[in-house]
Coordinates of C-alpha atoms in Angstrom, one line a residue:
X1045 CA 5.4 7.0 -12.2
X1046 CA 6.4 3.3 -12.6
X1047 CA 5.5 1.4 -9.0
X1048 CA 8.3 -0.2 -7.1
X1049 CA 7.3 -3.2 -5.1
X1050 CA 8.1 -2.6 -1.2
X1051 CA 9.6 -5.1 0.8
X1052 CA 7.0 -6.1 2.0
X1053 CA 5.5 -7.4 -1.8
X1054 CA 8.8 -8.5 -2.5
X1055 CA 8.6 -10.5 0.6
X1056 CA 4.9 -12.0 -0.3
X1057 CA 5.9 -12.9 -4.2
X1058 CA 6.5 -16.4 -3.6
X1059 CA 3.2 -16.6 -1.7
X1060 CA 2.1 -18.5 -5.0
X1061 CA -2.0 -17.8 -5.2
X1062 CA -3.1 -21.1 -6.1
X1063 CA -1.5 -22.7 -3.5
X1064 CA -3.7 -20.6 -0.9
X1065 CA -6.5 -20.7 -3.0
X1066 CA -6.7 -24.3 -2.9
X1067 CA -5.9 -24.6 0.8
X1068 CA -9.0 -22.1 1.8
X1069 CA -10.9 -24.2 -0.7
X1070 CA -9.9 -27.8 0.8
X1071 CA -10.2 -26.7 4.4
X1072 CA -13.2 -24.1 3.8
X1073 CA -11.8 -21.2 5.4
X1074 CA -13.8 -18.3 3.8
X1075 CA -16.4 -19.2 5.1
X1076 CA -19.3 -17.1 6.2
X1077 CA -16.3 -13.8 5.6
X1078 CA -18.9 -12.6 2.4
X1079 CA -16.7 -11.5 -0.5
X1080 CA -15.6 -7.9 -2.2
X1081 CA -13.2 -5.7 -0.7
X1082 CA -14.0 -5.4 2.7
X1083 CA -14.5 -9.1 3.2
X1084 CA -11.6 -10.4 5.8
X1085 CA -10.3 -13.5 3.8
X1086 CA -7.8 -15.8 5.1
X1087 CA -5.4 -14.6 2.3
X1088 CA -5.8 -11.0 4.1
X1089 CA -5.0 -12.7 7.5
X1090 CA -2.1 -14.1 6.2
X1091 CA -0.7 -10.9 5.9
X1092 CA -1.4 -9.3 8.2
X1093 CA 0.3 -11.8 10.5
X1094 CA 2.9 -11.4 8.4
X1095 CA 2.8 -7.7 9.3
X1096 CA 2.7 -8.8 12.5
X1097 CA 6.1 -11.3 12.2
X1098 CA 8.1 -9.0 10.6
X1099 CA 7.4 -5.8 12.1
X1100 CA 7.6 -7.5 15.6
X1101 CA 4.0 -6.2 16.8
X1102 CA 2.6 -8.5 19.9
X1103 CA -1.2 -7.3 20.2
X1104 CA -4.0 -6.7 18.4
X1105 CA -3.7 -2.9 19.1
X1106 CA -0.6 -2.3 17.8
X1107 CA -1.8 -3.9 14.4
X1108 CA -5.3 -2.6 14.2
X1109 CA -2.2 1.1 14.5
X1110 CA 0.2 -0.1 12.5
X1111 CA -1.8 -0.8 9.2
X1112 CA -3.8 1.4 9.8
X1113 CA -1.1 4.3 8.5
X1114 CA 0.0 2.1 6.0
X1115 CA -3.1 3.0 3.7
X1116 CA -1.4 3.8 0.8
X1117 CA 0.1 0.7 0.3
X1118 CA -3.0 -1.8 0.6
X1119 CA -3.5 -1.3 -3.3
X1120 CA -1.0 -3.7 -4.3
X1121 CA -0.5 -5.6 -0.9
X1122 CA -4.9 -6.7 -1.4
X1123 CA -5.2 -5.2 2.2
X1124 CA -7.7 -3.4 4.4
X1125 CA -7.3 -1.8 7.8
X1126 CA -8.6 -4.0 9.9
X1127 CA -10.2 -3.4 13.3
X1128 CA -9.5 -5.4 16.6
X1129 CA -12.7 -7.4 16.7
X1130 CA -12.0 -8.7 13.1
X1131 CA -8.5 -10.1 14.2
X1132 CA -9.8 -11.7 17.3
X1133 CA -12.8 -13.6 15.8
X1134 CA -10.3 -14.8 12.4
X1135 CA -7.9 -15.9 14.9
X1136 CA -10.5 -18.0 16.8
X1137 CA -12.7 -19.0 13.6
X1138 CA -9.9 -19.2 10.4
X1139 CA -9.0 -23.0 10.5
X1140 CA -5.2 -23.2 11.4
X1141 CA -5.1 -26.1 9.0
X1142 CA -4.8 -23.7 5.9
X1143 CA -2.0 -21.7 7.1
X1144 CA -0.2 -25.1 7.9
X1145 CA -0.8 -26.3 4.3
X1146 CA 0.4 -23.4 3.2
X1147 CA 4.1 -23.2 5.0
X1148 CA 4.0 -26.9 4.1
X1149 CA 3.8 -25.8 0.5
X1150 CA 6.2 -23.2 1.2
X1151 CA 8.9 -25.8 2.6
X1152 CA 8.9 -27.3 -0.9
X1153 CA 9.1 -24.8 -2.7
X1154 CA 12.4 -23.5 -0.5
X1155 CA 13.4 -27.4 -0.8
X1156 CA 13.3 -26.4 -4.6
X1157 CA 15.2 -23.1 -4.5
X1158 CA 18.0 -24.4 -2.1
X1159 CA 18.3 -28.2 -3.2
X1160 CA 20.5 -30.7 -1.8
X1161 CA 21.1 -33.9 -3.2
X1162 CA 22.3 -37.8 -2.6
X1163 CA 24.9 -38.4 0.5
X1164 CA 24.9 -34.9 1.4
X1165 CA 21.4 -35.1 2.3
X1166 CA 21.4 -34.7 6.5
X1167 CA 18.3 -34.5 8.6
X1168 CA 17.9 -32.9 11.8
X1169 CA 14.8 -34.1 14.2
X1170 CA 13.9 -32.2 17.5
X1171 CA 11.2 -30.8 19.1
X1172 CA 10.6 -27.2 21.1
X1173 CA 8.0 -26.2 23.4
X1174 CA 5.6 -23.8 22.7
X1175 CA 5.0 -22.9 26.0
X1176 CA 1.6 -20.7 26.9
X1177 CA 0.8 -19.5 30.5
X1178 CA -2.6 -18.1 31.9
X1179 CA -5.7 -19.5 33.2
X1180 CA -7.7 -18.5 29.8
X1181 CA -5.5 -21.4 27.5
X1182 CA -8.1 -23.8 29.1
X1183 CA -7.5 -26.3 26.0
X1184 CA -3.7 -26.6 26.9
X1185 CA -2.4 -29.8 27.9
X1186 CA 0.3 -30.0 30.3
X1187 CA 3.2 -32.5 30.2
X1188 CA 6.0 -33.3 32.8
X1189 CA 8.1 -30.2 31.9
X1190 CA 5.3 -27.3 30.0
X1191 CA 2.0 -26.6 29.1
X1192 CA 0.8 -25.5 25.8
X1193 CA 2.0 -27.4 22.5
X1194 CA 5.6 -29.0 20.2
X1195 CA 6.5 -28.0 17.5
X1196 CA 8.0 -31.1 15.8
X1197 CA 10.7 -30.2 13.0
X1198 CA 12.6 -31.4 10.7
X1199 CA 15.8 -29.4 9.6
X1200 CA 18.4 -29.2 6.9
X1201 CA 21.3 -27.9 8.4
X1202 CA 23.0 -27.6 5.1
X1203 CA 20.4 -25.1 3.3
X1204 CA 19.4 -23.6 6.7
X1205 CA 15.5 -24.8 5.5
X1206 CA 12.8 -26.4 7.6
X1207 CA 11.9 -29.7 5.6
X1208 CA 9.1 -31.2 7.6
X1209 CA 6.7 -30.0 10.6
X1210 CA 3.9 -31.0 12.8
X1211 CA 2.0 -29.1 16.0
X1212 CA 1.2 -31.7 18.8
X1213 CA 0.0 -31.3 22.0
X1214 CA 2.8 -30.9 24.7
X1215 CA 1.8 -34.2 26.3
X1216 CA 2.7 -36.2 23.1
X1217 CA 5.9 -38.3 23.0
X1218 CA 8.7 -37.0 20.3
X1219 CA 9.2 -40.3 19.0
X1220 CA 5.3 -40.7 18.6
X1221 CA 5.2 -37.4 16.3
X1222 CA 8.5 -37.9 14.9
X1223 CA 6.9 -41.1 13.2
X1224 CA 5.1 -39.0 10.4
X1225 CA 8.4 -37.4 9.4
X1226 CA 9.4 -38.4 6.0
X1227 CA 12.1 -40.8 5.3
X1228 CA 14.1 -40.1 2.3
X1229 CA 16.5 -42.7 0.6
X1230 CA 20.0 -41.8 0.9
X1231 CA 19.2 -39.4 4.0
X1232 CA 20.6 -39.7 7.4
X1233 CA 18.6 -38.4 10.0
X1234 CA 20.2 -37.1 13.3
X1235 CA 18.1 -37.0 17.1
X1236 CA 18.4 -37.5 20.4
X1237 CA 17.8 -40.6 22.8
X1238 CA 14.4 -39.3 23.1
X1239 CA 13.1 -40.6 19.8
X1240 CA 14.4 -44.7 20.6
X1241 CA 11.8 -46.7 19.0
X1242 CA 13.2 -50.3 17.6
X1243 CA 10.0 -50.6 15.3
X1244 CA 10.8 -47.1 14.3
X1245 CA 14.5 -47.6 13.1
X1246 CA 13.7 -50.4 11.4
X1247 CA 11.3 -48.6 9.1
X1248 CA 14.3 -46.1 8.7
X1249 CA 16.7 -48.8 7.6
X1250 CA 13.9 -50.2 5.1
X1251 CA 13.7 -46.7 3.0
X1252 CA 17.2 -47.0 2.7
X1253 CA 18.4 -44.3 5.1
X1254 CA 20.4 -43.7 8.4
X1255 CA 20.3 -42.6 11.4
X1256 CA 22.8 -41.4 13.9
X1257 CA 21.5 -41.1 18.0
X1258 CA 22.2 -41.8 21.4
X1259 CA 22.1 -44.9 22.7
X1260 CA 19.9 -45.4 26.1
X1261 CA 21.7 -46.4 29.1
X1262 CA 19.8 -49.3 29.9
X1263 CA 19.1 -50.1 26.3
X1264 CA 20.2 -53.7 25.9
X1265 CA 23.2 -54.4 23.7
X1266 CA 24.8 -57.5 22.4
X1267 CA 28.5 -57.1 21.5
X1268 CA 29.6 -58.3 18.0
X1269 CA 33.0 -57.4 17.1
X1270 CA 35.5 -54.0 17.6
X1271 CA 37.2 -51.9 15.3
X1272 CA 39.6 -49.5 14.9
X1273 CA 39.2 -46.5 17.1
X1274 CA 40.5 -44.2 14.5
X1275 CA 40.0 -40.3 14.8
X1276 CA 40.1 -37.4 17.3
X1277 CA 38.4 -38.0 20.6
X1278 CA 37.5 -42.0 19.4
X1279 CA 37.3 -43.9 22.3
X1280 CA 35.7 -47.2 21.3
X1281 CA 33.9 -48.2 17.8
X1282 CA 32.4 -51.6 17.9
X1283 CA 29.8 -53.8 16.0
X1284 CA 26.7 -54.2 18.2
X1285 CA 22.9 -55.8 17.8
X1286 CA 19.8 -54.3 20.2
X1287 CA 17.4 -55.3 21.9
X1288 CA 15.8 -58.5 23.1
X1289 CA 13.9 -60.6 21.1
X1290 CA 10.9 -59.9 22.5
X1291 CA 10.8 -56.8 24.8
X1292 CA 7.6 -58.1 27.0
X1293 CA 4.9 -60.4 27.4
X1294 CA 2.5 -60.1 24.3
X1295 CA 4.8 -57.1 22.6
X1296 CA 5.6 -57.4 19.2
X1297 CA 8.6 -59.3 18.4
X1298 CA 12.3 -56.6 18.0
X1299 CA 12.7 -55.7 14.2
X1300 CA 15.8 -54.8 15.2
X1301 CA 17.1 -58.2 17.5
X1302 CA 19.0 -59.5 14.0
X1303 CA 20.4 -56.4 12.7
X1304 CA 23.9 -55.2 13.1
X1305 CA 24.2 -51.8 14.4
X1306 CA 27.6 -49.8 15.3
X1307 CA 28.9 -48.2 18.5
X1308 CA 30.8 -45.3 18.3
X1309 CA 32.0 -43.9 21.7
X1310 CA 33.4 -40.2 21.8
X1311 CA 35.2 -38.3 24.2
X1312 CA 33.7 -35.1 25.6
X1313 CA 35.0 -31.4 25.1
X1314 CA 36.0 -30.8 28.7
X1315 CA 35.3 -34.2 30.5
X1316 CA 32.7 -36.0 31.9
X1317 CA 30.8 -39.3 30.8
X1318 CA 31.6 -40.0 27.1
X1319 CA 29.1 -39.7 24.5
X1320 CA 27.4 -43.7 23.2
X1321 CA 26.5 -43.4 19.4
X1322 CA 24.5 -45.7 17.5
X1323 CA 24.1 -45.6 14.3
X1324 CA 23.4 -48.3 11.3
X1325 CA 25.9 -46.7 8.9
X1326 CA 28.8 -49.2 9.0
X1327 CA 30.8 -46.7 6.4
X1328 CA 31.7 -43.4 7.5
X1329 CA 34.7 -42.8 9.8
X1330 CA 33.9 -42.7 13.6
X1331 CA 34.9 -39.3 13.7
X1332 CA 32.1 -38.1 10.9
X1333 CA 29.7 -39.8 12.6
X1334 CA 30.8 -37.9 16.0
X1335 CA 30.8 -34.3 13.7
X1336 CA 27.3 -35.5 12.5
X1337 CA 25.6 -35.9 15.5
X1338 CA 27.4 -32.5 16.9
X1339 CA 25.7 -30.9 14.0
X1340 CA 22.3 -31.4 15.6
X1341 CA 22.8 -28.6 17.6
X1342 CA 22.0 -26.2 15.0
X1343 CA 18.5 -27.3 15.4
X1344 CA 18.7 -25.9 18.2
X1345 CA 20.0 -22.7 17.2
X1346 CA 17.3 -22.6 14.4
X1347 CA 14.5 -22.7 17.4
X1348 CA 16.5 -20.3 19.5
X1349 CA 16.5 -17.7 16.0
X1350 CA 12.9 -18.5 15.6
X1351 CA 11.8 -17.5 19.1
X1352 CA 14.4 -14.5 19.4
X1353 CA 13.3 -12.6 16.0
X1354 CA 9.5 -13.8 15.4
X1355 CA 6.5 -14.0 17.6
X1356 CA 6.1 -17.3 19.2
X1357 CA 6.1 -16.0 22.7
X1358 CA 3.1 -14.2 22.8
X1359 CA 0.0 -14.6 21.8
X1360 CA -2.7 -12.6 20.0
X1361 CA -5.3 -14.8 20.9
X1362 CA -6.2 -17.0 23.7
X1363 CA -7.7 -20.2 21.7
X1364 CA -6.1 -23.2 20.4
X1365 CA -6.7 -22.2 16.8
X1366 CA -5.3 -18.7 17.3
X1367 CA -2.1 -19.9 18.7
X1368 CA -1.4 -23.0 16.3
X1369 CA -2.4 -20.2 13.5
X1370 CA 0.3 -17.8 14.8
X1371 CA 3.2 -20.4 14.8
X1372 CA 2.2 -21.3 11.7
X1373 CA 2.4 -17.6 10.6
X1374 CA 6.1 -17.5 12.0
X1375 CA 7.2 -20.5 9.9
X1376 CA 5.9 -18.7 7.0
X1377 CA 7.4 -15.8 7.7
X1378 CA 10.7 -17.6 8.1
X1379 CA 10.4 -19.2 5.2
X1380 CA 9.4 -16.0 3.1
X1381 CA 12.3 -14.3 4.3
X1382 CA 14.9 -17.4 3.6
X1383 CA 13.7 -17.3 -0.2
X1384 CA 14.3 -13.6 -0.3
X1385 CA 17.5 -14.3 1.2
X1386 CA 18.2 -16.8 -1.3
X1387 CA 16.7 -14.9 -4.6
X1388 CA 16.3 -11.4 -4.6
X1389 CA 18.2 -10.6 -1.5
X1390 CA 21.6 -12.8 -2.1
X1391 CA 23.6 -9.8 -2.6
X1392 CA 22.6 -9.3 1.2
X1393 CA 26.2 -10.7 2.6
X1394 CA 25.1 -10.1 6.5
X1395 CA 22.6 -13.0 8.1
X1396 CA 19.0 -13.5 7.8
X1397 CA 18.7 -11.7 10.8
X1398 CA 20.3 -8.9 9.6
X1399 CA 18.2 -8.5 6.8
X1400 CA 15.0 -8.7 8.5
X1401 CA 16.1 -5.6 10.8
X1402 CA 16.5 -3.8 7.7
X1403 CA 13.2 -4.8 6.3
X1404 CA 11.3 -4.2 9.7
X1405 CA 12.1 -0.7 9.1
X1406 CA 11.5 -0.3 5.6
X1407 CA 8.6 -2.7 5.4
X1408 CA 6.7 -0.9 3.3
X1409 CA 9.3 0.9 1.3
X1410 CA 11.3 -0.2 -1.7
X1411 CA 14.0 -3.3 -1.1
X1412 CA 17.5 -1.8 -0.8
X1413 CA 19.6 -4.7 -1.6
X1414 CA 23.0 -3.2 -1.3
X1415 CA 25.0 -4.3 2.0
X1416 CA 27.2 -1.9 3.0
X1417 CA 30.9 -2.5 2.7
X1418 CA 33.9 -1.0 4.5
X1419 CA 33.8 3.0 4.4
X1420 CA 36.4 4.0 2.1
X1421 CA 39.6 5.1 3.5
X1422 CA 40.3 8.8 4.7
X1423 CA 42.6 10.8 2.4
X1424 CA 46.1 10.8 2.9
X1425 CA 47.5 12.7 5.5
X1426 CA 48.5 16.3 4.5
X1427 CA 51.0 18.5 6.2
X1428 CA 48.8 21.8 8.0
X1429 CA 49.7 24.7 6.6
X1430 CA 52.5 26.9 8.0
X1431 CA 50.8 29.3 11.4
X1432 CA 50.8 32.3 10.4
X1433 CA 51.6 35.1 12.9
X1434 CA 49.2 38.2 14.1
X1435 CA 50.9 41.4 12.9
X1436 CA 50.1 43.6 14.7
X1437 CA 50.0 47.7 13.4
X1438 CA 49.9 51.0 14.4

């Protein structure tokens, strides 16, 4: 009987073996696990974590019991049934950097599949808290708002894909982590006022990119000239220069002191304090700049989707390595699902969340790509047969 790949196999197809092997070798991820059929390698551990992400399992016991019932699929998946202690030790000891590198490789593969070039490049930059609760997370640092980690992410809203990501302590400021984000010529970076850093903004301009952000209320600005306020909800459009020549004694000079920027004041929906936007884009219409900043909410929706549909709120281990590994596994699970939806399952017309719901039910069965359409219309109404009256015979 010919072999038919299951939905699990289909999801794992873009996971390049060379990429996985190179990441494992670079970080010595399989040190001490042995060789042979029973070796619990990083590749097997990753597939097990992906199984937990796609099925919604939230504990080591659930994963152990869930995989034990699917032994018939192990041959083609290269898996074996693990025990809880094996999963726990792997979460604590397998280097999280292995899974971070695999996720970064998948992000590049996703970029090649979905594309996006030229002036259409829009990048949204933001972070989301990964909170941990409990006394056993002794490693977790606490900021003014949360205790745990931060996921920093650069997002492409047109292709609905992550471009770059990083995990940091909750105490790390957004702008400190954001400086490591890649700068692409011709791209437009959209971020909130938490990323205010004139030196970094100067690097964005030098790279041939543009940015759109909010201006801080206490930010020093020198007006240069007014422009016509064109477009719905546009209250003002002017050119300005920002910052002091030398902000503090001993501090480096402001690299944007002589740079002309643009300030666009936008009326908020429902009233309230107007939105003051700052950009180095002097060519786009003011209404389009306002629309691009409004598009920033798509990364918030992505973070919400990630937390609602995958497992990054409750953790399978207490160590920092285990938590980081689980977050990277969630990103890998999303990107593999996104690749499947963009290629093999492109006939599935509903959203990615509904595709995940279908896969979750039949993960170890062949993937059915047909999305149910409208039901067939009922046959036309026909008149009922004439009523027959019973006749009493004596």
